Coordinates of C-alpha atoms in Angstrom, one line a residue:
Chain A
M1 CA 0.0 0.0 0.0
E2 CA 1.4 3.4 -1.0
T3 CA 1.0 5.7 2.0
P4 CA 0.9 9.4 1.9
S5 CA 3.3 11.3 4.2
S6 CA 1.9 12.2 7.5
E7 CA 2.1 15.9 6.5
E8 CA -0.2 15.2 3.6
I9 CA -2.5 13.2 5.9
V10 CA -2.7 15.9 8.5
K11 CA -3.3 18.6 5.8
D12 CA -6.3 16.6 4.5
F13 CA -7.4 15.9 8.0
G14 CA -7.4 19.5 8.9
E15 CA -9.9 20.2 6.2
G16 CA -12.4 17.9 7.9
L17 CA -12.2 19.6 11.2
G18 CA -15.3 21.3 12.5
K19 CA -17.5 19.7 9.8
G20 CA -18.5 16.6 11.8
I21 CA -17.0 13.3 10.9
A22 CA -17.2 12.9 7.2
D23 CA -16.4 9.7 5.5
S24 CA -13.2 11.2 4.1
V25 CA -12.1 12.1 7.7
K26 CA -12.9 8.5 8.8
E27 CA -10.7 7.2 6.0
T28 CA -7.9 9.6 7.0
I29 CA -8.1 8.4 10.6
K30 CA -8.0 4.8 9.4
E31 CA -4.8 5.6 7.4
L32 CA -3.3 7.1 10.5
V33 CA -4.1 4.0 12.5
W34 CA -2.6 1.9 9.8
K35 CA 0.6 3.9 10.0
F36 CA 0.5 3.7 13.8
N37 CA 0.1 0.0 13.7
R38 CA 3.3 -0.1 11.5
K39 CA 5.0 1.9 14.3
E40 CA 5.5 4.8 11.8
L41 CA 3.5 7.3 13.8
L42 CA 2.8 8.6 17.3
F43 CA -0.3 10.4 18.5
I44 CA 0.7 13.2 20.9
Q45 CA -0.7 16.4 22.4
E46 CA 2.3 18.7 22.2
K47 CA 5.6 17.9 20.6
E48 CA 7.4 19.7 23.5
T49 CA 6.6 17.0 26.1
I50 CA 8.3 14.2 24.2
E51 CA 11.2 16.4 23.0
L52 CA 11.8 17.6 26.5
A53 CA 11.9 14.1 27.8
R54 CA 14.3 12.9 25.0
E55 CA 16.6 15.9 25.6
Q56 CA 17.0 15.2 29.4
L57 CA 17.9 11.6 28.8
K58 CA 20.7 12.7 26.5
T59 CA 22.3 15.2 28.8
N60 CA 25.8 14.8 30.3
E61 CA 24.3 15.3 33.7
H62 CA 22.0 12.4 33.2
A63 CA 25.0 10.2 32.2
F64 CA 26.7 11.4 35.4
Y65 CA 23.8 10.4 37.6
Q66 CA 23.5 7.1 35.7
K67 CA 27.0 6.3 36.8
Y68 CA 26.4 6.9 40.5
I69 CA 22.7 6.3 41.2
K70 CA 22.0 2.6 41.2
E71 CA 18.3 2.6 42.2
E72 CA 16.1 3.1 39.2
D73 CA 13.4 5.1 41.1
N74 CA 16.0 7.5 42.5
L75 CA 17.5 7.9 39.0
N76 CA 14.1 8.6 37.6
C77 CA 13.6 11.3 40.2
A78 CA 16.9 12.8 39.2
V79 CA 15.9 12.9 35.5
M80 CA 12.7 14.6 36.6
G81 CA 14.8 17.2 38.4
L82 CA 16.6 17.9 35.1
T83 CA 13.1 18.3 33.5
L84 CA 11.9 20.6 36.2
R85 CA 15.0 22.7 35.7
R86 CA 14.3 22.9 32.0
L87 CA 10.6 23.8 32.5
D88 CA 11.7 26.5 34.9
I89 CA 14.2 28.0 32.5
I90 CA 11.7 28.1 29.6
G91 CA 9.0 29.5 32.0
L92 CA 6.4 26.7 31.7
D93 CA 5.3 27.1 35.3
E94 CA 2.0 25.3 35.0
K95 CA 3.7 22.2 33.5
R96 CA 6.4 22.3 36.1
E97 CA 3.8 22.4 38.9
N98 CA 1.9 19.6 37.2
L99 CA 5.1 17.5 37.0
V100 CA 5.8 18.0 40.7
R101 CA 2.4 16.6 41.5
K102 CA 3.0 13.6 39.3
I103 CA 6.5 13.0 40.9
Q104 CA 4.9 13.1 44.3
K105 CA 2.1 10.7 43.3
K106 CA 4.6 8.1 42.0
Y107 CA 7.6 8.6 44.3
N108 CA 6.2 10.4 47.3
L109 CA 7.7 13.5 48.9
N110 CA 11.2 12.1 49.1
G111 CA 11.1 11.7 45.3
V112 CA 10.1 15.4 44.9
H113 CA 13.1 16.2 47.2
I114 CA 15.5 14.3 45.0
S115 CA 14.1 16.1 42.0
Y116 CA 14.5 19.4 43.7
L117 CA 18.1 18.6 44.6
V118 CA 18.9 18.0 40.9
Q119 CA 16.8 21.0 39.7
N120 CA 18.8 23.3 42.0
G121 CA 22.2 21.9 41.2
V122 CA 22.7 20.4 44.6
L123 CA 23.0 16.7 43.9
N124 CA 25.9 16.8 41.5
R125 CA 27.8 18.9 44.0
Y126 CA 26.9 16.5 46.8
I127 CA 28.2 13.5 44.8
I128 CA 31.4 15.3 44.0
G129 CA 31.7 16.1 47.8
L130 CA 31.3 12.4 48.5
L131 CA 33.9 11.5 46.0
E132 CA 36.3 13.8 47.8
E133 CA 35.4 12.3 51.2
I134 CA 35.1 8.6 50.5
E135 CA 37.6 6.4 48.7
S136 CA 35.7 3.1 48.6
V137 CA 33.2 2.7 45.8
E138 CA 31.0 0.4 47.9
E139 CA 30.9 3.0 50.8
L140 CA 30.2 5.8 48.3
N141 CA 27.2 3.8 46.9
K142 CA 26.0 3.1 50.4
Q143 CA 26.2 6.7 51.5
L144 CA 24.5 8.0 48.3
K145 CA 21.7 5.5 48.6
D146 CA 21.1 6.4 52.2
F147 CA 21.2 10.1 51.3
L148 CA 18.7 9.7 48.4
D149 CA 16.4 7.4 50.4
N150 CA 16.3 9.9 53.3
V151 CA 16.8 13.3 51.8
E152 CA 14.9 15.0 54.6
K153 CA 17.5 13.7 57.2
Y154 CA 20.4 15.3 55.4
T155 CA 19.0 18.4 53.8
L156 CA 17.0 21.4 54.8
F157 CA 15.0 23.2 52.1
V158 CA 14.3 26.6 53.5
K159 CA 11.1 28.4 52.6
T160 CA 10.3 32.0 53.1
E161 CA 7.4 31.5 55.4
Q162 CA 9.7 29.8 58.0
H163 CA 11.0 31.7 61.0
E164 CA 14.8 31.9 61.3
D165 CA 14.8 30.6 64.9
Q166 CA 12.9 27.5 63.8
I167 CA 15.3 26.9 60.9
V168 CA 18.4 27.2 63.1
N169 CA 16.8 24.7 65.6
K170 CA 16.0 22.3 62.8
I171 CA 19.6 22.5 61.6
R172 CA 20.9 21.8 65.1
T173 CA 18.5 18.9 65.6
K174 CA 19.3 17.2 62.3
L175 CA 23.1 17.5 62.8
V176 CA 22.9 16.0 66.3
A177 CA 20.4 13.3 65.3
N178 CA 22.0 12.1 62.1
S179 CA 25.7 13.1 62.3
P180 CA 25.8 13.5 58.5
I181 CA 29.1 13.5 56.6
I182 CA 27.5 16.2 54.5
F183 CA 24.5 18.3 55.4
I184 CA 22.9 20.7 52.9
I185 CA 21.0 23.9 53.6
S186 CA 19.3 25.3 50.5
G187 CA 17.0 28.1 49.7
M188 CA 15.9 29.4 46.3
K189 CA 14.9 32.8 45.2
S190 CA 13.7 34.9 48.2
A191 CA 14.6 32.2 50.7
A192 CA 18.3 32.6 49.8
G193 CA 18.8 35.5 52.3
I194 CA 17.2 33.5 55.1
V195 CA 19.6 30.6 54.4
L196 CA 22.5 32.9 54.8
N197 CA 21.2 34.6 58.0
C198 CA 20.5 31.2 59.6
F199 CA 23.9 29.9 58.6
N200 CA 25.7 33.0 60.0
S201 CA 23.9 32.6 63.3
I202 CA 25.0 28.9 63.7
K203 CA 28.4 29.0 62.0
D204 CA 30.5 29.5 65.1
E205 CA 28.6 27.0 67.1
I206 CA 29.3 24.1 64.6
S207 CA 32.7 25.2 63.3
S208 CA 34.5 22.7 65.4
D209 CA 32.7 19.8 63.7
Y210 CA 31.9 21.1 60.3
E211 CA 33.6 23.1 57.6
Y212 CA 31.4 24.7 54.9
E213 CA 31.2 25.5 51.2
R214 CA 28.8 28.2 49.9
Y215 CA 27.3 28.3 46.5
S216 CA 25.6 31.6 45.8
S217 CA 23.9 32.5 42.6
T218 CA 21.0 34.7 41.4
K219 CA 18.8 31.6 41.8
G220 CA 19.6 30.9 45.4
E221 CA 21.9 30.0 48.2
I222 CA 23.2 26.5 48.9
I223 CA 25.5 25.7 51.9
F224 CA 27.2 22.4 52.3
L225 CA 28.3 21.5 55.8
K226 CA 31.1 18.9 55.6
E227 CA 32.1 17.0 58.6
K228 CA 35.7 17.7 59.7
K229 CA 37.9 14.7 59.5
E230 CA 39.8 13.8 62.6
I231 CA 43.5 14.3 62.2
L232 CA 45.3 11.3 63.7
Chain B
M1 CA 17.2 19.4 19.3
Q2 CA 15.9 18.1 16.0
A3 CA 14.5 14.6 16.1
K4 CA 15.7 12.1 13.6
E5 CA 12.3 11.5 12.1
K6 CA 11.8 7.9 11.3
V7 CA 8.3 8.1 12.6
D8 CA 5.7 10.8 12.2
V9 CA 4.0 12.7 14.8
V10 CA 0.3 13.8 14.8
S11 CA -1.0 16.1 17.4
L12 CA -4.4 15.1 18.9
K13 CA -5.0 18.8 19.6
Q14 CA -6.1 19.0 15.9
F15 CA -8.8 16.4 16.5
T16 CA -12.4 17.2 17.4
D17 CA -13.9 15.2 20.2
E18 CA -15.8 13.1 17.7
E19 CA -12.7 12.4 15.7
K20 CA -10.9 11.3 18.9
I21 CA -13.7 9.0 19.7
F22 CA -13.6 7.5 16.2
L23 CA -9.8 7.1 16.5
I24 CA -9.9 5.4 19.9
K25 CA -12.5 2.9 18.7
E26 CA -10.4 2.2 15.6
L27 CA -7.6 1.3 17.9
G28 CA -9.9 -1.1 19.8
Y29 CA -10.7 0.9 22.8
Q30 CA -13.9 2.6 24.0
T31 CA -14.7 5.9 25.6
D32 CA -17.4 7.6 27.7
G33 CA -16.6 10.8 26.0
T34 CA -14.1 12.0 28.7
Y35 CA -11.9 9.0 29.5
A36 CA -10.4 6.2 27.5
L37 CA -12.0 2.8 28.4
D38 CA -10.9 -0.7 27.8
K39 CA -13.1 -3.4 26.1
K40 CA -14.8 -4.1 29.5
G41 CA -15.7 -0.4 29.9
E42 CA -13.1 0.2 32.6
K43 CA -11.1 3.4 32.7
I44 CA -7.6 2.8 31.2
K45 CA -4.9 4.0 33.6
D46 CA -1.5 5.4 32.7
K47 CA 0.7 2.5 33.4
Y48 CA 3.4 4.7 35.0
I49 CA 1.5 7.0 37.2
D50 CA -1.8 5.1 37.7
I51 CA -4.2 7.8 36.7
P52 CA -7.2 7.5 34.3
I53 CA -6.5 8.8 30.9
K54 CA -8.6 11.7 29.6
L55 CA -9.1 12.0 25.9
S56 CA -8.0 15.6 26.2
R57 CA -4.6 14.6 27.6
M58 CA -4.1 11.3 25.8
L59 CA -1.0 10.1 24.1
I60 CA -1.0 7.0 22.0
L61 CA 2.4 5.5 21.6
P62 CA 3.8 2.3 20.0
G63 CA 4.1 -0.6 22.4
S64 CA 0.8 -2.5 22.3
S65 CA -1.0 0.8 21.4
L66 CA 0.0 2.3 24.7
L67 CA -2.2 5.1 26.0
L68 CA -0.6 7.5 28.4
D69 CA -1.3 10.8 30.1
D70 CA 0.5 13.7 28.6
N71 CA 3.2 14.5 31.1
E72 CA 7.0 14.4 31.1
L73 CA 7.2 11.7 33.8
S74 CA 5.2 9.1 31.9
V75 CA 6.9 10.0 28.6
T76 CA 10.4 9.7 30.2
L77 CA 9.5 6.3 31.7
Y78 CA 8.0 5.2 28.4
L79 CA 11.3 6.2 26.5
K80 CA 13.3 4.3 29.1
E81 CA 11.2 1.2 28.8
Y82 CA 10.5 1.1 25.0
G83 CA 13.4 3.1 23.7
D84 CA 13.4 6.3 21.7
P85 CA 10.9 5.9 18.7
F86 CA 12.8 8.5 16.7
E87 CA 16.1 6.6 16.8

C-alpha cells in the first residue's frame, strides 16, 4: 500500500475539522491508525513534552547520575529534576507544577526532594563532595543511597514562610540526630537571604565539627556543611 | 534538538472530540466521551502514574497501542522502557 506522508494526511485531515466526521475524515483516521500499527506514527498532544523528555535523557548530567545512582526510582527522580529545571528555564510554570504533583504521586515527597536537589544543582555537588570524602566505591554507593532514600534527614529546604529561629533549631536537631558526613541547607529565590542569615547565626557553634562550602547565585543559596575529618 | 524523524507525529489537539472517539474505537478501545476505556468499559490508567487517561490529555504511543497521560514523567519512563521511537 502506497501511503501518503503524515504531513499530507494531516493537511487533508485539517480540512475535515469542524464539519462533523465525514467519510473522508474517517478514511484519514484509518490511514493514521494503519501507520500507527506499523510503528510509523505517534499520537501526541504537544511535541514539546516528548522532545523535553528525550533531551534530558541525553544530557551529560543524566549520564553522570546514571553512573552513581544505582536505584532506578531514584535515578528517575533525578531525571525529573533535570526536566523541572528545563521547564523552569523556559518558563512553563504550570507544566512544572503539574510535573511536581506527578512525581509526588509516584515517588512520594522524598522523590520530589530528589528532583529538587537536581533541579537546584545540589545533587551533582553532593556526589562530588562524597567523591572527595570517600575512597571506597561500595561505601560511596551506600552513602549516596542512604542520602537519596532519606533526603529529609540530610537536607534542609528553607522556605520564606519559616522563622529563622525555627530553621536554626532544625539544623541543630538534624546535625545531632543524624551526624551527616555532608549536610545541605538550601533556599531558592527569596529564601536565599534567610539561608545565609541562619547559617551565619549557627556558623561559630558548629565550626569545630563542620567546615562549609557556599554556592551563591541569582537563583539561590546552597550551603554544604562537611564533617571535619579527625587528624590522627 | 531536531529529532531524527523515522516516525511521524500527529497532534491530537487537531482532532475534534468526535474524531478522537472514532480514532480510539479504531484502535480497539472505548470511551465515555471523557476517558479512554478498555473493552470491558473500565477506565484505562496510565501504566506509569496510575491515573485514568482523559481524551484531552491522551498520548498513543507504539508498544501495544499504549495510552498514556501527557506528562513528562510518563513519557520519560516510556522512553526508558521502550526506547526512543525517533532513533
